Tab-separated table of C-alpha atoms in Angstrom:
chain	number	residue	atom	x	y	z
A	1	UNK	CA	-58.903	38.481	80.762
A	2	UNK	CA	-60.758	40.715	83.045
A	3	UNK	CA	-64.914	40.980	82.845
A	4	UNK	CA	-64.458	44.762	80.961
A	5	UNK	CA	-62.157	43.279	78.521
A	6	UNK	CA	-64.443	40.465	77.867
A	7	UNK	CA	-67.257	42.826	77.325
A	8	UNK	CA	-65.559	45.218	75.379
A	9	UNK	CA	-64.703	41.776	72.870
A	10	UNK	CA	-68.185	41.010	73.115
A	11	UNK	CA	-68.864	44.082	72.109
A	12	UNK	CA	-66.661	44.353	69.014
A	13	UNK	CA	-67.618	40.951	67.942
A	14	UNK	CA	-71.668	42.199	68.005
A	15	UNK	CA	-71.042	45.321	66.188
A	16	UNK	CA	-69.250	43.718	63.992
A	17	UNK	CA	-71.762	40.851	63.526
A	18	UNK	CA	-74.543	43.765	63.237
A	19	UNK	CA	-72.784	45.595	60.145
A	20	UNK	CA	-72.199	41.664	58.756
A	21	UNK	CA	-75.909	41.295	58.728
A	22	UNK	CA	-77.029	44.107	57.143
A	23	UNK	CA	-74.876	43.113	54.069
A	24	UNK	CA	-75.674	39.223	54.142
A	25	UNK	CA	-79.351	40.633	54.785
A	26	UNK	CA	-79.410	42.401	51.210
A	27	UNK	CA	-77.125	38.770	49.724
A	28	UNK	CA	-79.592	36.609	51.171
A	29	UNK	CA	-82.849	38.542	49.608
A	30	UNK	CA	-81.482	38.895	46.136
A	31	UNK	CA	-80.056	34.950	46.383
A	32	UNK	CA	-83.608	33.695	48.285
A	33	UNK	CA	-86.064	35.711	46.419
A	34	UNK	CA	-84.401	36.304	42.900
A	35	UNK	CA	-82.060	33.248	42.802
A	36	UNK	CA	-79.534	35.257	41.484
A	37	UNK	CA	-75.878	34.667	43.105
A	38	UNK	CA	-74.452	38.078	43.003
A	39	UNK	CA	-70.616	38.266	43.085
A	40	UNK	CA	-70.711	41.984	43.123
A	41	UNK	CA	-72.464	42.621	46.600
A	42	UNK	CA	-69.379	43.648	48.050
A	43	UNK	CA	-68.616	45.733	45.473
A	44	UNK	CA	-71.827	47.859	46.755
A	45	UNK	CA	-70.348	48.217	50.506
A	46	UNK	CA	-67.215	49.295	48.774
A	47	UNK	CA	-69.319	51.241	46.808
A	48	UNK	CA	-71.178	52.856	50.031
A	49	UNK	CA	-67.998	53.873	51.937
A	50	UNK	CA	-66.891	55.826	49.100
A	51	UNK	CA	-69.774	57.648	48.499
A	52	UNK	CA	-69.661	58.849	51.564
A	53	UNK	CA	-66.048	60.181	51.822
A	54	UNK	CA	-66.857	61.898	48.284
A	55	UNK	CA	-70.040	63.258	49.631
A	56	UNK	CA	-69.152	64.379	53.223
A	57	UNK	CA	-65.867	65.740	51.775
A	58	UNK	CA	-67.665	68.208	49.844
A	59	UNK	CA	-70.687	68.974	52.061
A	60	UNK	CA	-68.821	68.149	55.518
A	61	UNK	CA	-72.190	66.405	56.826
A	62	UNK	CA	-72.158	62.624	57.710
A	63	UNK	CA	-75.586	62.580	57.758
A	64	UNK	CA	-75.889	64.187	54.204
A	65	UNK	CA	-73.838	61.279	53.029
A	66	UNK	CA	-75.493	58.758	54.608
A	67	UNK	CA	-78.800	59.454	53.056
A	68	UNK	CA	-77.045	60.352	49.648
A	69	UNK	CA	-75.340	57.138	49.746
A	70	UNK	CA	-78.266	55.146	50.432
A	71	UNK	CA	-80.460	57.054	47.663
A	72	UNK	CA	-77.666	56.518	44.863
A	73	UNK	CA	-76.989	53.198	45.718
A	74	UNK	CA	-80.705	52.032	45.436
A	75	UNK	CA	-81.129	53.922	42.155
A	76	UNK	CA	-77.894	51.991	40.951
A	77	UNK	CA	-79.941	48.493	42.162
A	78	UNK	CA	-82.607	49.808	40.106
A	79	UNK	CA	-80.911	50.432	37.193
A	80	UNK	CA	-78.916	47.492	36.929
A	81	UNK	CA	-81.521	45.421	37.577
A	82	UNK	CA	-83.521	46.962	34.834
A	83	UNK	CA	-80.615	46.359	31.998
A	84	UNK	CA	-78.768	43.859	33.059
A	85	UNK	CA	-80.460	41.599	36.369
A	86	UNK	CA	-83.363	40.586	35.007
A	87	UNK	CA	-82.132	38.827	32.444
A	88	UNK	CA	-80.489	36.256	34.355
A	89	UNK	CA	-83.765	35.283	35.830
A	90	UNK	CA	-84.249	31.529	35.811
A	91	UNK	CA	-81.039	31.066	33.657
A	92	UNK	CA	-78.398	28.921	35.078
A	93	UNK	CA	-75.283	30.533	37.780
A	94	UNK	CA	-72.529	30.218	35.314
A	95	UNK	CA	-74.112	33.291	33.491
A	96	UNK	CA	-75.198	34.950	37.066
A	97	UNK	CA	-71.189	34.271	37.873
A	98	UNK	CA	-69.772	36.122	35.317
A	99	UNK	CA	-71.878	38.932	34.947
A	100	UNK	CA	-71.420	39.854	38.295
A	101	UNK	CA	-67.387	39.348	38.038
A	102	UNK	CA	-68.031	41.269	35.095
A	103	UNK	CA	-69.429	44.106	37.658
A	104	UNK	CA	-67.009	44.099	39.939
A	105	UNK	CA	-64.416	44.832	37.364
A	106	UNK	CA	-66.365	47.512	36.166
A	107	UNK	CA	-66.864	49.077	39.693
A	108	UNK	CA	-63.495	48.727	40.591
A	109	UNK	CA	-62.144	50.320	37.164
A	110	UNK	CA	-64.528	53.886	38.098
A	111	UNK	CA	-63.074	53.669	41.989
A	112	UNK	CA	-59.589	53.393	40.304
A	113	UNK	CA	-60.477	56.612	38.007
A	114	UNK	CA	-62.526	58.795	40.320
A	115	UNK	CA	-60.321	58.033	43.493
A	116	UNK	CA	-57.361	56.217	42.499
A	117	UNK	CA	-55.417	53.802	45.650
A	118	UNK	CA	-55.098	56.342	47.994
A	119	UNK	CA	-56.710	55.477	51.773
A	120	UNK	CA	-59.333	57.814	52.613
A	121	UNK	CA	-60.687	58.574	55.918
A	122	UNK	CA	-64.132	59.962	56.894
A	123	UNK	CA	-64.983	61.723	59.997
A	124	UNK	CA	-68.202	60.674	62.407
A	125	UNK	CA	-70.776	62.908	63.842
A	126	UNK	CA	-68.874	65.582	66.086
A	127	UNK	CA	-70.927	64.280	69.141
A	128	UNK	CA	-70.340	60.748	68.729
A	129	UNK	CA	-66.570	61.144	68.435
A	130	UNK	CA	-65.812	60.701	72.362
A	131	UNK	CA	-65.271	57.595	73.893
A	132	UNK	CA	-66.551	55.799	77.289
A	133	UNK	CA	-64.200	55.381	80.138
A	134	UNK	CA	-64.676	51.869	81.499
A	135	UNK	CA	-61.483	51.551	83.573
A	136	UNK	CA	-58.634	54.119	83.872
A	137	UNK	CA	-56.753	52.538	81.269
A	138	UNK	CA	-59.592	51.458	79.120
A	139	UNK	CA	-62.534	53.111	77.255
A	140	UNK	CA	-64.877	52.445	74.131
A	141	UNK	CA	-66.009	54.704	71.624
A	142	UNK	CA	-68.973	56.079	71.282
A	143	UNK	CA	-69.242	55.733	67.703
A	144	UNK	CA	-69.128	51.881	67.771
A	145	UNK	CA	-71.869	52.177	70.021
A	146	UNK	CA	-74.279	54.363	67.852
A	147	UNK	CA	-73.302	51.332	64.979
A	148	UNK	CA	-74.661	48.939	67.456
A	149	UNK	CA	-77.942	51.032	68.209
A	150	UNK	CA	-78.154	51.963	64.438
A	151	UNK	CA	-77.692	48.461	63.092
A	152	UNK	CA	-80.574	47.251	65.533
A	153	UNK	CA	-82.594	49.694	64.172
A	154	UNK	CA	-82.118	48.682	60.834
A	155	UNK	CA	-82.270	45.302	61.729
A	156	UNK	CA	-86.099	45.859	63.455
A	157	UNK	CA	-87.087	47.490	60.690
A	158	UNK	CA	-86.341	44.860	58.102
A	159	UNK	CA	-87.975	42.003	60.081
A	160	UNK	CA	-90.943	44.468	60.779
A	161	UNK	CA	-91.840	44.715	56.850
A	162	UNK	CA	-90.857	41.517	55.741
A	163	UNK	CA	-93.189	39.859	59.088
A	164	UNK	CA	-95.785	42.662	59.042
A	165	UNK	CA	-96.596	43.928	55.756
A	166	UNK	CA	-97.931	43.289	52.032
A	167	UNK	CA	-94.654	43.575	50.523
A	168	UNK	CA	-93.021	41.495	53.124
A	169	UNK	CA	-95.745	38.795	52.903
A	170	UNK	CA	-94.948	38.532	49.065
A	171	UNK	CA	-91.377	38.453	49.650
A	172	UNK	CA	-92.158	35.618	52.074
A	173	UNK	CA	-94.502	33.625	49.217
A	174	UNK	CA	-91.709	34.087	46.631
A	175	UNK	CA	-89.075	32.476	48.853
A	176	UNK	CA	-91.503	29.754	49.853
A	177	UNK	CA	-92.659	28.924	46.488
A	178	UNK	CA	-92.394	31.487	43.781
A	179	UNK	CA	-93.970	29.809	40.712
A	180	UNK	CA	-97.383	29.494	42.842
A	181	UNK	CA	-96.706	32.912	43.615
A	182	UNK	CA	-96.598	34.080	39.999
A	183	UNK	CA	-99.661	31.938	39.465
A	184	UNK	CA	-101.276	33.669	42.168
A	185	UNK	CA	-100.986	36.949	40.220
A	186	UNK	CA	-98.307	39.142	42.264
A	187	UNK	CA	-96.505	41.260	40.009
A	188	UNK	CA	-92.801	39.735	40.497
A	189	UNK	CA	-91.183	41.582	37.982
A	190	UNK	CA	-91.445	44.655	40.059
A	191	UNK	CA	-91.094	43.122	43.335
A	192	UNK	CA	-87.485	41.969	41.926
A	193	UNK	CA	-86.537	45.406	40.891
A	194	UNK	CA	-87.121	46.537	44.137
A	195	UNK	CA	-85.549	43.588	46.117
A	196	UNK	CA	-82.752	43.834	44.158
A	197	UNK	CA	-82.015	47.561	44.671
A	198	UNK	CA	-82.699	47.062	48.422
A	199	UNK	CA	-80.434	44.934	48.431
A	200	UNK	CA	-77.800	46.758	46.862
A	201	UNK	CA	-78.794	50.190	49.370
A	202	UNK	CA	-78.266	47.219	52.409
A	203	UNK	CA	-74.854	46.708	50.953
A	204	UNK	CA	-74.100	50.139	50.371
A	205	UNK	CA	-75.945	51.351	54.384
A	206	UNK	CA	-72.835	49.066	55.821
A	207	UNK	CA	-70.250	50.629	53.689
A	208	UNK	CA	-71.094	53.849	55.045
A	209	UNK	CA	-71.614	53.390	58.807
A	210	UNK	CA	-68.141	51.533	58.908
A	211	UNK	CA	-66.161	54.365	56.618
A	212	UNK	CA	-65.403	56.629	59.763
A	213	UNK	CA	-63.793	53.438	61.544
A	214	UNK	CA	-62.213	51.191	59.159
A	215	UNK	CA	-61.136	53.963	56.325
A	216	UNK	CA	-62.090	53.802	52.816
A	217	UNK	CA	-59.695	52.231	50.732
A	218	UNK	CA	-59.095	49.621	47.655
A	219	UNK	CA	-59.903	46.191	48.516
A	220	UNK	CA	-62.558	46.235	51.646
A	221	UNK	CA	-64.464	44.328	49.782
A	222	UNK	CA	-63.286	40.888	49.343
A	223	UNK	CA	-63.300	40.136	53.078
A	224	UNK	CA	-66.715	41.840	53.379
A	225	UNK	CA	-67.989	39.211	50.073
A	226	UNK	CA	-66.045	35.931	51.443
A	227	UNK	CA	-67.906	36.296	55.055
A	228	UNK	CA	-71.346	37.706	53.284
A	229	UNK	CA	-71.359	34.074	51.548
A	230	UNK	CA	-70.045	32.477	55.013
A	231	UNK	CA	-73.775	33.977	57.004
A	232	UNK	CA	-76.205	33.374	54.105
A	233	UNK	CA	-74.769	29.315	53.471
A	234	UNK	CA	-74.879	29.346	57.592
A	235	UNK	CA	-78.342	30.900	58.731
A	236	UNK	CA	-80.034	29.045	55.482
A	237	UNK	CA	-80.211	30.697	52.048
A	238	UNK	CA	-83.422	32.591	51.982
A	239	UNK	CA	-83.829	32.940	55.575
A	240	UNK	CA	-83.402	36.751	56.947
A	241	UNK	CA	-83.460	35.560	60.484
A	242	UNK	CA	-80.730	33.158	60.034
A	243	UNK	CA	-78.577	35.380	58.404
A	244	UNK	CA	-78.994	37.637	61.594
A	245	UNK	CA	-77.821	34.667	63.455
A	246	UNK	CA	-75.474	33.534	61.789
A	247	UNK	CA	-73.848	36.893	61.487
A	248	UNK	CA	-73.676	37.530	65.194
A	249	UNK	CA	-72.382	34.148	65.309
A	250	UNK	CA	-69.328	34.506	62.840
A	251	UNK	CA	-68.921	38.411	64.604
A	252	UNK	CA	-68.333	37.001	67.992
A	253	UNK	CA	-66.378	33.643	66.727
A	254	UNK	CA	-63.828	36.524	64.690
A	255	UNK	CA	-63.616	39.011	67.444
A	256	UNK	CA	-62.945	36.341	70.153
A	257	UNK	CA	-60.756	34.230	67.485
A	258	UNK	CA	-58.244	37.371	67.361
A	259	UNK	CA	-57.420	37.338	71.378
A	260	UNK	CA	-57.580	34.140	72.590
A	261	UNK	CA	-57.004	31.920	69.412
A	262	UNK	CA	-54.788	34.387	67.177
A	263	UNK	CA	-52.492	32.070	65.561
A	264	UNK	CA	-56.141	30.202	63.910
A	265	UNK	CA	-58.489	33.636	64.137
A	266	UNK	CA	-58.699	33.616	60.303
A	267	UNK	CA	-59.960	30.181	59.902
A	268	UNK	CA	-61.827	30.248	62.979
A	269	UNK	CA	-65.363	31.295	60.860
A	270	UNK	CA	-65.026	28.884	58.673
A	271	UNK	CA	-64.314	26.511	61.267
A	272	UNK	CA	-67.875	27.134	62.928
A	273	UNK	CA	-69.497	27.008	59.590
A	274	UNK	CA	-68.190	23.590	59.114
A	275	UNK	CA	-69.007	22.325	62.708
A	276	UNK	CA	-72.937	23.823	61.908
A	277	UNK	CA	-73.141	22.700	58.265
A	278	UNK	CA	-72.308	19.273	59.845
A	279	UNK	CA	-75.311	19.796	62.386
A	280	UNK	CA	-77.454	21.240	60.149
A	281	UNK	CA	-76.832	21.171	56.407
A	282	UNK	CA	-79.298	23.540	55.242
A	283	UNK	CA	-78.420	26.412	57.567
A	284	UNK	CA	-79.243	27.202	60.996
A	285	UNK	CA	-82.934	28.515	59.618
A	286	UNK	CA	-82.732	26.772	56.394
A	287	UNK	CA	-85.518	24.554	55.177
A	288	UNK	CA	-84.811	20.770	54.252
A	289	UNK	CA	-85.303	20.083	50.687
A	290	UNK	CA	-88.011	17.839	49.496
């Protein structure tokens, strides 16, 4: 393999690692902060990338549907947390288990009814549709590379309020110890309503910037859910920064996997989640029990 083909892997395997994080990002808030193991957070990306075929198909703007998708999926976080989340605080995961199998079902019942099994397909930005010539038989498109710029963005912006702000402090206190937290007077019940819809919006933001390149269509996501899992248990539950690693990490291990390992590329994550569970047992970032 020539050094263009090995970047443009590289390259695949970040953006694909980028898009990971931002859905283990959301999975490793609500699991760190609320302790709740939600089944269902790949229902949300699902959730995302058809919200924005339904809204770009009737207002023919991307854009439109990516800050549509975002709003309604954060005001779905909200209200589920309100009638249904909250009361699983503190109970035991059995409970957290099936409710959230219990919303998946759910979910995947009102995609069945509003869209049925067809695959859908959603068009990018006019100007980012072009691709890159790297060689004369080779090029890259642009779109993947506006994910990568977009993702970082994202990415920046959620270590810049969890490390630099009130909110983020709190969210810090209540995933270092929450009951002195509570004790200390910070209003956790609405802190956890809006961790929880963030969450769900994270889930949802993925979903939609991956729609114009993967399609939309029943079933994206149970791989999306299995690897979500595979980041938070590898960068450390609770950890944000881990999860960014370890999602880069399982990106480039699957992209890499599929050319020069293909007959093993679908084990190949779990693989190097084994190898660094064995290293370090908590996580990459995750703190050692005491």
């Amino acid at each position: 393999m020539d050094l263009v083909s090995l970047a443009v892997q590289l390259l695949n395997g970040v953006q694909y690692g980028l898009v990971l994080f931002l859905v283990a990002s959301g999975l490793t808030l609500v699991f760190g902060i609320l302790g709740v193991i939600n089944l269902a957070h790949g229902a949300f990306y699902m959730l995302g990338a058809y919200l924005t075929y339904w809204i770009s198909a009737y207002t023919g703007s991307f854009w439109l549907a990516l800050a549509g998708g975002v709003a309604i999926a954060f005001a779905i976080g909200l209200l589920l947390e309100e009638i249904f989340v909250k009361r699983l605080y503190g109970r035991d995961h059995l409970a957290q288990v099936l409710l959230s199998f219990g919303l998946i079902l759910v979910l995947d019942e009102m995609r069945h009814i509003l869209f049925g099994k067809d695959v859908h397909s959603v068009a990018a930005p006019a100007f980012l549709q072009g691709s890159i010539r790297l060689t004369e038989v080779l090029s890259y498109p642009v779109y993947r590379l506006a994910i990568c710029a977009f993702c970082l963005a994202v990415a920046a912006a959620i270590f810049f309020v969890i490390q630099k702000t009130r909110i983020g402090m709190i969210i810090r206190a209540g995933a270092e110890n929450r009951d002195m937290a509570r004790a200390l007077g910070i209003p956790f019940d609405l802190v956890n309503r809006y961790v929880f819809a963030a969450g769900i919006a994270l889930a949802a933001l993925a979903g939609i910037v991956v729609a114009p390149i993967s399609t939309v269509f029943p079933g994206m996501d149970n791989q999306m859910l299995i690897l979500s899992f595979v980041v938070v248990v590898l960068g450390g539950i609770g950890s944000v920064a881990g999860a960014a690693i370890g999602a880069l990490l399982i990106g480039i291990t699957d992209s890499f996997g599929k050319v020069f390992f293909p007959s093993v590329s679908s084990i190949s994550v779990y693989l190097v989640m084994a190898a660094v569970l064995l290293w370090r047992p908590n996580g990459i970032l995750g703190q050692r029990e005491v």
